Coordinates of C-alpha atoms in Angstrom, one line a residue:
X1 CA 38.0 13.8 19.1
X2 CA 35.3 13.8 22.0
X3 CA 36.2 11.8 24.9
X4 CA 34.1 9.1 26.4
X5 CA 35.2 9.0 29.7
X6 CA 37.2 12.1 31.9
X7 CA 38.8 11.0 35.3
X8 CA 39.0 14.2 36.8
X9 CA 40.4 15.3 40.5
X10 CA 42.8 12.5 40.7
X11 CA 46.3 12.2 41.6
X12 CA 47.7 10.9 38.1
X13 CA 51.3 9.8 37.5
X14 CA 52.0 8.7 34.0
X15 CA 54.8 7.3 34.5
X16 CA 56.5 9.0 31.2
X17 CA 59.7 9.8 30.7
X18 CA 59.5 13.0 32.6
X19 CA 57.2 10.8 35.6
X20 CA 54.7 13.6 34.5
X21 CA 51.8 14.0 37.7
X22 CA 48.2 15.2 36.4
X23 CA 44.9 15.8 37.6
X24 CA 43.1 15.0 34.5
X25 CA 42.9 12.1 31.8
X26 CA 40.7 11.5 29.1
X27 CA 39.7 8.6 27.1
X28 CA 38.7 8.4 23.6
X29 CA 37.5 4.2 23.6
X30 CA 40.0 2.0 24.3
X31 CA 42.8 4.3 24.2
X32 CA 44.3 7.3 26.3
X33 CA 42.7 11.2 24.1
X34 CA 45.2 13.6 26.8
X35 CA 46.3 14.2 29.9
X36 CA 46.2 17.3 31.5
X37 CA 44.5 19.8 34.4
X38 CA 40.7 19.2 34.9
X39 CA 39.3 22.2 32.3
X40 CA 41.4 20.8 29.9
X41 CA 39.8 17.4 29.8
X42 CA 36.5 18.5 30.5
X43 CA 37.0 21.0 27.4
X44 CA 36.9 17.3 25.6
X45 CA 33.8 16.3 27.4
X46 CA 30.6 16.0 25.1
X47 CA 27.1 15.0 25.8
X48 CA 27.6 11.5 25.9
X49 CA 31.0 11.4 27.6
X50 CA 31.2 9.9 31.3
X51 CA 32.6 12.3 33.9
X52 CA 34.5 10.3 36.9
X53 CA 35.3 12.5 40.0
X54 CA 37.7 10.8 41.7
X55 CA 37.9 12.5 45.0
X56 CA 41.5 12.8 45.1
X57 CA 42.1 9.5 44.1
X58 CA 45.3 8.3 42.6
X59 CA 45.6 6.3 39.1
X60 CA 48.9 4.4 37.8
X61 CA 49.3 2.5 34.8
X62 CA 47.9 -1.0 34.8
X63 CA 50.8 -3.2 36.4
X64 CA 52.8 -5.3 34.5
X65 CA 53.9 -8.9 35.5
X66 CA 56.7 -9.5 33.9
X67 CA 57.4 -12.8 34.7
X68 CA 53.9 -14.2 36.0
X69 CA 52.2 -18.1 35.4
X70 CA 48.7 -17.6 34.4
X71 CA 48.1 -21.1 32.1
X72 CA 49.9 -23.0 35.0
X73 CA 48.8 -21.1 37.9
X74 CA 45.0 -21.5 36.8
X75 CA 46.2 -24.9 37.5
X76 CA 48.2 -25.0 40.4
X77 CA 45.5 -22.9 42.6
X78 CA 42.6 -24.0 40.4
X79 CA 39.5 -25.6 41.5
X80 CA 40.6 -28.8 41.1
X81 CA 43.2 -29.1 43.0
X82 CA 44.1 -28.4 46.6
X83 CA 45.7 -25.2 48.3
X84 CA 48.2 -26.3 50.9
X85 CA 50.3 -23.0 50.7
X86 CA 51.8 -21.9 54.2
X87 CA 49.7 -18.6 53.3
X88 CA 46.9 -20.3 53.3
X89 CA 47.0 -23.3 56.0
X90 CA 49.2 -21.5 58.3
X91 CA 50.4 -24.5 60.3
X92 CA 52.2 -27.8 59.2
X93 CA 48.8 -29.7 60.8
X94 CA 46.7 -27.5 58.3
X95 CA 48.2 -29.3 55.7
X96 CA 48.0 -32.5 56.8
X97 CA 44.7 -32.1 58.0
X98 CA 43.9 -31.0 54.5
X99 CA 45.2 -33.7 53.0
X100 CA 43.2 -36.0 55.0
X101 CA 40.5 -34.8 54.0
X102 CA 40.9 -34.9 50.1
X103 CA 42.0 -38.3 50.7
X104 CA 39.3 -39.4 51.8
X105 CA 36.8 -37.0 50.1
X106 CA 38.7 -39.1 46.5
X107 CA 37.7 -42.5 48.3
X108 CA 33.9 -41.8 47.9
X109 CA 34.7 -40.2 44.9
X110 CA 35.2 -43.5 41.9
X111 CA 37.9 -44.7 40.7
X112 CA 38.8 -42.2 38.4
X113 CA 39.9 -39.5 41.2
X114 CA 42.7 -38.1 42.0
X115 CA 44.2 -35.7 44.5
X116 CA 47.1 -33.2 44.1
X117 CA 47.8 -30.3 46.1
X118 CA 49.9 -27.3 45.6
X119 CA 52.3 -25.4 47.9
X120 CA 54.1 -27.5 50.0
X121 CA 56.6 -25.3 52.2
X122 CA 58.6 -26.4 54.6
X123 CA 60.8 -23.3 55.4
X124 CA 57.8 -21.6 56.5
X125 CA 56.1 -24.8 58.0
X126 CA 59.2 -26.4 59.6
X127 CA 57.1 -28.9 61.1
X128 CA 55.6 -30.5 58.3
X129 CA 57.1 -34.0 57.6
X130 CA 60.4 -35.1 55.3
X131 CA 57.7 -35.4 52.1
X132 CA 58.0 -38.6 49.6
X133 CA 56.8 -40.7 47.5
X134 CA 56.7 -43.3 50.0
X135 CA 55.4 -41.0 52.7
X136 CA 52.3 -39.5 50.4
X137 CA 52.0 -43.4 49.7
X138 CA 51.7 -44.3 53.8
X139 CA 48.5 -41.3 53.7
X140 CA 47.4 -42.1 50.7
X141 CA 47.7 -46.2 50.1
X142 CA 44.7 -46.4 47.0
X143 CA 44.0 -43.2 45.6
X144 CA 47.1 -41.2 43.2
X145 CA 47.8 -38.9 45.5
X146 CA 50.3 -35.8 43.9
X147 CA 51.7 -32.8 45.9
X148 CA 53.8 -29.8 44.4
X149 CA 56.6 -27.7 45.8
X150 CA 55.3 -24.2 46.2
X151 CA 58.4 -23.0 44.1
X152 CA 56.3 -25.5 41.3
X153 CA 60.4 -27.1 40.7
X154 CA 59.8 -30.3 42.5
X155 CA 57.2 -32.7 43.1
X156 CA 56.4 -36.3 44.8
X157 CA 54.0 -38.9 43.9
X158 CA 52.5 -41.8 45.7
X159 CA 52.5 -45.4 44.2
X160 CA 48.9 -45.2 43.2
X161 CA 49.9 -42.0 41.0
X162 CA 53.2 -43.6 39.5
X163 CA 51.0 -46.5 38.3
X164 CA 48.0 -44.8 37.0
X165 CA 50.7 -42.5 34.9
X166 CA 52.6 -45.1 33.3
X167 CA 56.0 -44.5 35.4
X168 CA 58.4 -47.3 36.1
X169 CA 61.7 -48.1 35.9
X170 CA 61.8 -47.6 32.4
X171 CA 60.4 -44.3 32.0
X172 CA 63.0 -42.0 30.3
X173 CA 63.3 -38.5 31.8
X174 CA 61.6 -35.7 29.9
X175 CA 64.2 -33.4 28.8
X176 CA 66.2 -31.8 31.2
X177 CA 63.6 -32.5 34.1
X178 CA 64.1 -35.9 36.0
X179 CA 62.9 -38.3 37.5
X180 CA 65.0 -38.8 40.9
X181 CA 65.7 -43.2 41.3
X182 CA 66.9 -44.9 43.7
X183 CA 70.3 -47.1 43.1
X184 CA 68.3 -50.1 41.3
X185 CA 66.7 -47.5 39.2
X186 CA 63.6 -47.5 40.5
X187 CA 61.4 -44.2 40.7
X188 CA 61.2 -42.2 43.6
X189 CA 58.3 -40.4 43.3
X190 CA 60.1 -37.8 43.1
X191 CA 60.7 -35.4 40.2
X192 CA 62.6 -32.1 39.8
X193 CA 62.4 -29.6 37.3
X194 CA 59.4 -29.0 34.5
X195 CA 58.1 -30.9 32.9
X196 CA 58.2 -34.0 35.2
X197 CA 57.4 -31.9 38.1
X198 CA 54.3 -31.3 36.1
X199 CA 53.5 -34.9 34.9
X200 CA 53.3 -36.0 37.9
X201 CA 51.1 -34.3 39.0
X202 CA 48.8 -36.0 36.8
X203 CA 45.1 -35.2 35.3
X204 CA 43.6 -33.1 38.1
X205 CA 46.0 -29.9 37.4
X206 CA 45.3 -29.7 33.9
X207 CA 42.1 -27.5 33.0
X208 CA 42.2 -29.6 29.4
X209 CA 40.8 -28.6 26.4
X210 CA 37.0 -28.2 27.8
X211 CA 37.6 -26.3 31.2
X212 CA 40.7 -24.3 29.8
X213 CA 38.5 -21.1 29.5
X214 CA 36.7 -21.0 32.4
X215 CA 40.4 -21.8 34.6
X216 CA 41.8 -19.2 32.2
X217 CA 39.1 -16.6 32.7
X218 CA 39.4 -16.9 36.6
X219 CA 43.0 -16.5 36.8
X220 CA 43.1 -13.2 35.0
X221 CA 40.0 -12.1 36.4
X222 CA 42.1 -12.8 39.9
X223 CA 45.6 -10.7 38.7
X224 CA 42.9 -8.0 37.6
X225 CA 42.0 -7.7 41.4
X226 CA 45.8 -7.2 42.2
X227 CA 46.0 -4.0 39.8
X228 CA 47.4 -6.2 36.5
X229 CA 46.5 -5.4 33.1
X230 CA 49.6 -7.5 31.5
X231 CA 51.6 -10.4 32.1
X232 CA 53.9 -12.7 31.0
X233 CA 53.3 -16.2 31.0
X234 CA 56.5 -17.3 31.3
X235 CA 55.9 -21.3 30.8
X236 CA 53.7 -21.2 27.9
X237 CA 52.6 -24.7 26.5
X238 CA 52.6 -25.1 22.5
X239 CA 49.4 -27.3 23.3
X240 CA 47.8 -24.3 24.5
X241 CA 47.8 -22.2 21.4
X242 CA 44.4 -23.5 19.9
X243 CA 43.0 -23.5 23.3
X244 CA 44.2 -19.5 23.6
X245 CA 41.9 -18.9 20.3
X246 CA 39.0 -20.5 21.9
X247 CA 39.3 -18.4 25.1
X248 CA 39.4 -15.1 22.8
X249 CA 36.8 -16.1 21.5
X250 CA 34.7 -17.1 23.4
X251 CA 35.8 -14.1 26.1
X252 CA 37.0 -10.2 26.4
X253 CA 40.5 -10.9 28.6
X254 CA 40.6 -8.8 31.4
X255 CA 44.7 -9.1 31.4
X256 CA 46.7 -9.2 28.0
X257 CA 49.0 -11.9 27.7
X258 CA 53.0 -11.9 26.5
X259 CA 53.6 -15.8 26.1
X260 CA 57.3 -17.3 26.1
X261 CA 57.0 -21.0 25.3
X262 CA 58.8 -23.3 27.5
X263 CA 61.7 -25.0 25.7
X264 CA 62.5 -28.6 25.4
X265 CA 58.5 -29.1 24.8
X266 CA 58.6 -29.7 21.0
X267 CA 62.0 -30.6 18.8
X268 CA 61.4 -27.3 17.1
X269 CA 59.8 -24.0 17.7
X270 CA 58.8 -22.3 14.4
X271 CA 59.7 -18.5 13.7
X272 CA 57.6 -15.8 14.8
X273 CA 54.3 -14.9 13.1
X274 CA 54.4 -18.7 12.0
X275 CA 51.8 -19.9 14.9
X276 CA 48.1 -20.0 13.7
X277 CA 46.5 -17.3 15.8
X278 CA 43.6 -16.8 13.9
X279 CA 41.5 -14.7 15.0
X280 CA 43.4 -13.5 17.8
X281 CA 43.9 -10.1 19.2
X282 CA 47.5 -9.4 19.2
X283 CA 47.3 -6.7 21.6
X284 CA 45.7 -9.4 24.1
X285 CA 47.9 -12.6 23.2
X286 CA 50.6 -13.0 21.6
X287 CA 54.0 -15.4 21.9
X288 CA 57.3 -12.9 22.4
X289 CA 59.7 -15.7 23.4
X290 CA 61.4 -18.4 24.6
X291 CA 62.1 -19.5 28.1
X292 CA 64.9 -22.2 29.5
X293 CA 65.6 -23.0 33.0
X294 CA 69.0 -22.7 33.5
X295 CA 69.2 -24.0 37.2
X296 CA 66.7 -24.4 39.3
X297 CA 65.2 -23.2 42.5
X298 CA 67.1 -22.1 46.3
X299 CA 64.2 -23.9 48.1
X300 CA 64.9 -27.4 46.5
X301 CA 68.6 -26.8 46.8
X302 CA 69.5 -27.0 42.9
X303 CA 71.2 -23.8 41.8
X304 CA 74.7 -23.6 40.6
X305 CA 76.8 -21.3 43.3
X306 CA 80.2 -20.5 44.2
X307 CA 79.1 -20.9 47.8
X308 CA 77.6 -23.9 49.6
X309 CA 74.4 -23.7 51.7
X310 CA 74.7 -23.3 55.6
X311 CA 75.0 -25.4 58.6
X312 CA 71.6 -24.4 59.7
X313 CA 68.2 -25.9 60.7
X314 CA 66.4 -24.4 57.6
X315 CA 69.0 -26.3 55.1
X316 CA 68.2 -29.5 56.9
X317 CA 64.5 -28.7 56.6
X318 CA 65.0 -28.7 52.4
X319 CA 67.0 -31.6 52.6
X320 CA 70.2 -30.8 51.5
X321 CA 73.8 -31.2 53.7
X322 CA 75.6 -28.0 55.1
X323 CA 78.0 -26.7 52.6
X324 CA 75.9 -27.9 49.4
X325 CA 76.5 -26.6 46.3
X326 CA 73.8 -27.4 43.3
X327 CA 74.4 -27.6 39.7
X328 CA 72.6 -26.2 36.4
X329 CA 70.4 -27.9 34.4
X330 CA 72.4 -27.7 31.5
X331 CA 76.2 -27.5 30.3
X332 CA 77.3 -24.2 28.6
X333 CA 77.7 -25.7 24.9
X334 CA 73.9 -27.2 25.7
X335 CA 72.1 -23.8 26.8
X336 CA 74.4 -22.1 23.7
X337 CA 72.4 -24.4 21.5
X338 CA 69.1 -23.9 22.7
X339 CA 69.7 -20.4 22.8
X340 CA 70.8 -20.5 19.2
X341 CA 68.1 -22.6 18.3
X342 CA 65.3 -20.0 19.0
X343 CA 67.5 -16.6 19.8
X344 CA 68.7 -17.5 16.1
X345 CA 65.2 -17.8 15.1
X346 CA 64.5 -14.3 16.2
X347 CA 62.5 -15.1 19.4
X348 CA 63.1 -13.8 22.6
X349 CA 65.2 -15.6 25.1
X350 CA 64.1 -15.7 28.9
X351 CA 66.6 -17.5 30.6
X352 CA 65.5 -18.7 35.0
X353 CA 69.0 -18.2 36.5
X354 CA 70.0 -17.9 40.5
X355 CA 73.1 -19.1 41.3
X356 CA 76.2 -17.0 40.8
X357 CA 77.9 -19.5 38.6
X358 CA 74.9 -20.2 36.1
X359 CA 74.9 -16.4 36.0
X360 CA 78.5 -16.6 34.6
X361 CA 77.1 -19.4 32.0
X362 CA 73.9 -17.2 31.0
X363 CA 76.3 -13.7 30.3
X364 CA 79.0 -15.7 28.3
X365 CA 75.7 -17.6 26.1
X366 CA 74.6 -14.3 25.5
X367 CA 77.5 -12.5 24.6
X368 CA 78.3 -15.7 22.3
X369 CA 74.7 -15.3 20.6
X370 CA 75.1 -11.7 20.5
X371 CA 78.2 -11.8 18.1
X372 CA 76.6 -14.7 16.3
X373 CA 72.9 -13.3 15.6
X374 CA 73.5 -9.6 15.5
X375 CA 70.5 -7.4 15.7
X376 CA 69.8 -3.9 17.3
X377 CA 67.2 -4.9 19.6
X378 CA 67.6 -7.9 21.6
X379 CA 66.3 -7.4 25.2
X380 CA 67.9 -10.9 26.3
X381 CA 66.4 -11.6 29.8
X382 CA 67.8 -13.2 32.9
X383 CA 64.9 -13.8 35.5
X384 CA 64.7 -14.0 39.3
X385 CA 69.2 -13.5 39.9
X386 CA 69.1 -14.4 43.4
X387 CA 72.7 -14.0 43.9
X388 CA 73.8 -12.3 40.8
X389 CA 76.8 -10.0 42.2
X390 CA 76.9 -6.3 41.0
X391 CA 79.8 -6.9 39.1
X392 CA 77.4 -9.1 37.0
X393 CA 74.2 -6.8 36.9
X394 CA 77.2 -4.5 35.5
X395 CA 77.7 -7.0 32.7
X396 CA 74.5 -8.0 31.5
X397 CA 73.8 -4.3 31.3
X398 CA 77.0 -4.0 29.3
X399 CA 75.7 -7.0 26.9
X400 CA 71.9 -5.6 26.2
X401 CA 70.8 -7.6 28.9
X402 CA 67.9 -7.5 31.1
X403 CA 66.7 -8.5 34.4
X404 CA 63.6 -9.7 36.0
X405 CA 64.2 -9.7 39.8
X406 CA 62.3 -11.7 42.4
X407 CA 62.0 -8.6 45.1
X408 CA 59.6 -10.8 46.9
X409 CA 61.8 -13.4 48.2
X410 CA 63.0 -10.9 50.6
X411 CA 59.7 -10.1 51.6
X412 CA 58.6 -13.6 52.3
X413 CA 61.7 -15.6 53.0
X414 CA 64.3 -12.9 54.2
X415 CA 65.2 -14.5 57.3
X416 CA 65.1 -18.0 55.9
X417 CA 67.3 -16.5 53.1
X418 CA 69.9 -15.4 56.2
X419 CA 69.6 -18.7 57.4
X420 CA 70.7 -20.8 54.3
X421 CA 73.2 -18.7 52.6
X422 CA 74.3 -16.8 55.6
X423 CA 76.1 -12.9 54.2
X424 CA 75.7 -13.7 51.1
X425 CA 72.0 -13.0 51.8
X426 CA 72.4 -9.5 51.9
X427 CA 73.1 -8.8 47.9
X428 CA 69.9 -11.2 47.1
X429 CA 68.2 -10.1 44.0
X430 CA 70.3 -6.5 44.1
X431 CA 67.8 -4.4 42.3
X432 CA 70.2 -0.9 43.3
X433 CA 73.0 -2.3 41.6
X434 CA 70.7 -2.7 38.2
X435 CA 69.6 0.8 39.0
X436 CA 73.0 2.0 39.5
X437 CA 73.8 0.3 36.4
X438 CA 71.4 2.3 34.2
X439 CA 69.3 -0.8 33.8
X440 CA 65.8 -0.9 32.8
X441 CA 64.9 -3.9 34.7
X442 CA 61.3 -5.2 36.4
X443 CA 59.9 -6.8 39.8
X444 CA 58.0 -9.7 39.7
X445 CA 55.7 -12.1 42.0
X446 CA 56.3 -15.7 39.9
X447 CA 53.1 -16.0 40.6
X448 CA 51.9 -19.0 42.0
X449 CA 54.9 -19.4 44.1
X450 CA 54.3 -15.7 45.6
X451 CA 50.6 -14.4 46.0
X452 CA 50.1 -11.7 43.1
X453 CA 51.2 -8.6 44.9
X454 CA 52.6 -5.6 42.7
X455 CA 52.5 -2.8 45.3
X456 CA 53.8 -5.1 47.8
X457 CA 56.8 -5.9 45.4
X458 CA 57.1 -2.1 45.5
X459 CA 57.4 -2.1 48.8
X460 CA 60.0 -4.8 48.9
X461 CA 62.2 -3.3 46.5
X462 CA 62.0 -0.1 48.8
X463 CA 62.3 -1.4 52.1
X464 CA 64.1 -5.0 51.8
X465 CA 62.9 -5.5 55.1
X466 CA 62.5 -9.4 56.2
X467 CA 59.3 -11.0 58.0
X468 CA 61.4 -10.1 61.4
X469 CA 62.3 -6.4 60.1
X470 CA 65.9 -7.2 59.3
X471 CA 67.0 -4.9 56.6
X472 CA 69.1 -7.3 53.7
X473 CA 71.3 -5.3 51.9
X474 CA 70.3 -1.4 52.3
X475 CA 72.6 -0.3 49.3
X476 CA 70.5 -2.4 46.8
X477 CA 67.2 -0.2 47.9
X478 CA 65.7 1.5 45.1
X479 CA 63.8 4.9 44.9
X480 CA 60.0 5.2 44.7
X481 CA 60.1 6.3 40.7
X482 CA 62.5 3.0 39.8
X483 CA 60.1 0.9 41.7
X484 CA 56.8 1.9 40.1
X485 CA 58.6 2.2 36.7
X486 CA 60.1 -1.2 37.3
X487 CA 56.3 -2.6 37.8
X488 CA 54.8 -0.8 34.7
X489 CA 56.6 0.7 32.0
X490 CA 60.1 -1.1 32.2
X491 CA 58.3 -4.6 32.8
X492 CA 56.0 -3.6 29.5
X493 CA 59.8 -3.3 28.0
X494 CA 60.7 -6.2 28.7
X495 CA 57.5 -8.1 27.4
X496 CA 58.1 -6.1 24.1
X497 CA 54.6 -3.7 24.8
X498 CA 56.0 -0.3 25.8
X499 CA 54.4 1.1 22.8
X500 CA 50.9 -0.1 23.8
X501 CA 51.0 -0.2 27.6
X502 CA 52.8 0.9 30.9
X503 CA 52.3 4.5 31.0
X504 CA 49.4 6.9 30.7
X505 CA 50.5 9.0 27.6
X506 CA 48.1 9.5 24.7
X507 CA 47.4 7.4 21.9
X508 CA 48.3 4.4 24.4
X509 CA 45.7 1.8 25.4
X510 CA 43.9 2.8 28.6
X511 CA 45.6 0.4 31.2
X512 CA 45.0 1.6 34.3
X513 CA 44.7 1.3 37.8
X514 CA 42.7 2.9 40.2
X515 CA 44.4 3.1 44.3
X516 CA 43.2 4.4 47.5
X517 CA 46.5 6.1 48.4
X518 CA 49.6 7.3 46.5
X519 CA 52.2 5.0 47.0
X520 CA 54.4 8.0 45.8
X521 CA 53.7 10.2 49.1
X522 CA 53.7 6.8 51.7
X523 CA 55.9 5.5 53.8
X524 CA 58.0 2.8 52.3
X525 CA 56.6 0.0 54.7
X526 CA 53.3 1.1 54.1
X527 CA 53.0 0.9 50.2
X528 CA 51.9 -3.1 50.1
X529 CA 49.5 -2.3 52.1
X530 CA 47.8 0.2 49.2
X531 CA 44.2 -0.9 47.6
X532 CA 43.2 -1.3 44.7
X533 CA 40.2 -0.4 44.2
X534 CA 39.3 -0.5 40.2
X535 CA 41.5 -1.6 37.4
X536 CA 40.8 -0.9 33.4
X537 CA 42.2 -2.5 30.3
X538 CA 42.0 -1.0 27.3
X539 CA 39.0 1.5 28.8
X540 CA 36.8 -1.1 29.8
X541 CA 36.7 -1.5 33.8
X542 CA 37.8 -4.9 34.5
X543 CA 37.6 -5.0 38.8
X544 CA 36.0 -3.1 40.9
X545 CA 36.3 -2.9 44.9
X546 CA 32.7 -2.1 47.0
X547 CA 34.4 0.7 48.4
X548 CA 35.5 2.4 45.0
X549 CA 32.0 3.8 44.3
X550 CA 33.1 7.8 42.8
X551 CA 30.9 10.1 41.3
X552 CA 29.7 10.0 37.3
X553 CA 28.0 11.6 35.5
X554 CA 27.3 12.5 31.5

């Protein structure tokens, strides 16, 4: 078969079982022809085929989100609605300032508008305000005025918003998401927990049926520029099937998408291969599972631990008392049914878990499914595991599990991490022990909650190094070839692709990334700091840097 394009004079890992390093690669279409040294690709070179000198440039396999947002995130950071992340304001009066302004930008607007912003952070802006509904009512007396946690597991509403909604003392709480009261009953404006995090949030974070493909289009088009060729969405809406048919066809994806639906959305979930997906490429959408929130976030103060929180500024700052322990979302004989509902089903189950006590819950769920559903395969996952202990990595391993860790945390909130759970700290999202363990097991960003960053994950998992340069837990470090296996190939595992995507072997689709430096020969603290410069799905170049201009020729 003749090739149609050669990458030749590259640094190439393939990340195959071996972590094979080439020089050459060619590509027949959409898929990998070979691998190999430059004269044997070329030797599959024909008239037509393009020739890519890449100057000593090195190529991975696209990166894999395992655990990323993309129908909520085209949301949460979409054009619509406003950007208060402390990444992006930088200062508590940034925010503010910005809220203002939207404020009074929806005044002039008509009476149909609507503000809600996104991010609000105030371990990283200590300064900002104790938020409310009654506070976001005193800026905001007329116009609904909505604003998210950045962690996207609690959110706060102004009066204007609760009315336009619907919401009053009546309102029942949607599933296991709620509507916090106050002793007469009344509402808050406060809600924790999807989906009433997400209603009240109200019409301006949802793309709807006629902007859904051009929000969707962006958002990939954005984790394309990061390096991703796949990614989970791990909060899939059943509403959002038909509008995933109209985006394929109406578009070419420049990211494939692994969808687990959210439970506790619709009574029941069918089987897979029931969904009407028409028309659909498989290998760029299609639903793999099922995802339940077992507890909730460390920022909001509602995860189930053995430990409280500490006596420290930063745990005032989220609101919750010194020695605060939180609780799950659900008892063990509830998340057993749900699991058996859809586990039983033969979907997938995705199950957000941090604290060291709903860990406990998930393992013995599983195991009881396990026994109950027997099948060979079962890749039950466990995602994020702030403080999962090793003793537990060790048993979820033992049990078929699989874990999705949130490496970034340290990265972005090391030291506030210190600051509200003290030593335990150190063991946060132990990526080692899973290593140790003989785990395959991925890195994630969560994306919106962290900026889409896979080398930078990398980097975290190598370093564990804090925003001050405190070093949490050294023993849980993992070597260069775990990381990059953990962001590719092991994360396409998990997602149920690793026989389509995740390494550069033949016959695969042609994933790929394109990097200025190899993230294999850098210093650990310097691998985030890699670009990317192109990235390809399925042989078609999907993002492109200025500065990654190489030679071709036919």
């Amino acid at each position: 078969m003749q090739a149609t394009t050669v990458f030749t004079n590259a640094t190439i890992h393939t990340v195959d079982a071996e972590f094979t390093t080439v020089q050459a690669m060619a590509l027949a279409g959409s898929r990998i022809l070979a691998t190999g040294s430059n004269e044997q690709m070329l030797a599959l070179a024909g008239p037509d085929t393009e020739v890519r000198d890449m100057a000593g440039r090195t190529i991975l396999p696209g990166f894999v989100e395992a655990h990323g947002h993309p129908t909520a995130e085209m949301n949460f950071i979409g054009p619509d609605a406003v950007d208060i992340r402390a990444s992006v304001c930088g200062s508590a009066e940034a925010v503010l300032e910005k809220l203002r302004e939207a404020v009074a930008a929806a005044e002039q607007a008509g009476p149909q508008a609507w503000v809600a912003a996104f991010g609000w952070d105030p371990l990283l802006l200590p300064e900002l305000p104790r938020i409310s509904g009654a506070f976001l009512t005193g800026l905001s007396p007329t116009v609904p005025l909505s604003v998210m946690h950045y962690s996207a597991h609690s959110s706060w509403a102004n009066e204007a918003a609760l009315a336009r909604l619907g919401l009053d003392l009546g309102t029942p709480n949607p599933g296991a998401s709620e509507y916090l009261r106050d002793p007469a009953g009344n509402l808050t404006g406060k809600a924790l927990e999807l989906p009433a995090a997400m209603i009240l949030m109200g019409p301006a974070m949802d793309a709807g049926p006629e902007k859904f493909s051009d929000f969707l289009d962006h958002e990939l088009h954005r984790m394309a520029a990061a390096g991703v060729t796949t990614t989970g969405d791990l909060a899939f809406h059943p509403d959002s099937y038909p509008l995933m048919q109209q985006y394929q066809r109406e578009r070419t994806a420049p990211v494939r998408i692994r969808s687990y639906e959210m439970s506790g959305i619709r009574p029941g979930i069918p089987a897979p291969g029931t969904e009407d997906l028409a028309g659909v490429d498989p290998a760029l959408f299609r639903p793999v599972g099922v995802k339940v929130w077992t507890d909730g976030s460390p920022w909001v103060g509602n995860i189930e631990t053995s430990f409280g929180y500490e006596d420290s500024p930063a745990t005032a700052s989220i609101g919750v008392p010194a020695g605060h322990r939180g609780c799950s979302n659900y008892s063990k004989e509830q998340l057993l049914d749900i699991c058996r509902s859809h586990y039983g089903k033969g979907w997938q189950m995705a199950c957000h878990v941090h604290g060291d006590i709903a860990v406990d819950m998930v393992l013995d769920v599983f195991e009881q499914v396990r026994q109950e559903f027997p099948r060979e395969d079962t890749r039950l996952r466990m995602e994020h595991c702030g403080t999962i202990t090793p003793e537990q990595v060790r048993r979820a391993h033992w049990l078929g599990a699989t874990i999705s860790f949130f490496v970034a945390h340290i990265h972005f909130y090391g030291d506030i991490l210190l600051e509200l759970f003290g030593e335990r700290a150190a063991s946060w999202t132990p990526a080692g022990a899973a290593a140790e363990a003989g785990m395959r097991f991925s890195l994630h960003n969560d994306p919106p909650v962290t900026p889409e960053s896979p080398l930078l994950n990398i980097q975290a998992a190598l370093t564990r190094q804090s925003p001050s340069g405190r070093i949490l837990g050294p023993e849980f470090r993992i070597g260069i070839e775990a990381a990059i296996r953990a962001q590719t190939i092991d994360a396409a595992w998990q997602l149920f692709s690793d026989p389509e995507t995740g390494s550069l072997e033949p016959g695969k689709l042609a994933d790929l990334v394109v990097l200025d430096a190899d993230p294999v020969q850098l210093p650990a603290e310097k691998v985030g700091s890699i670009r990317v410069l192109e990235t390809w799905t399925g042989g078609r170049q999907v993002h492109t840097a200025a500065e990654a201009a190489v030679s071709a020729h036919s």
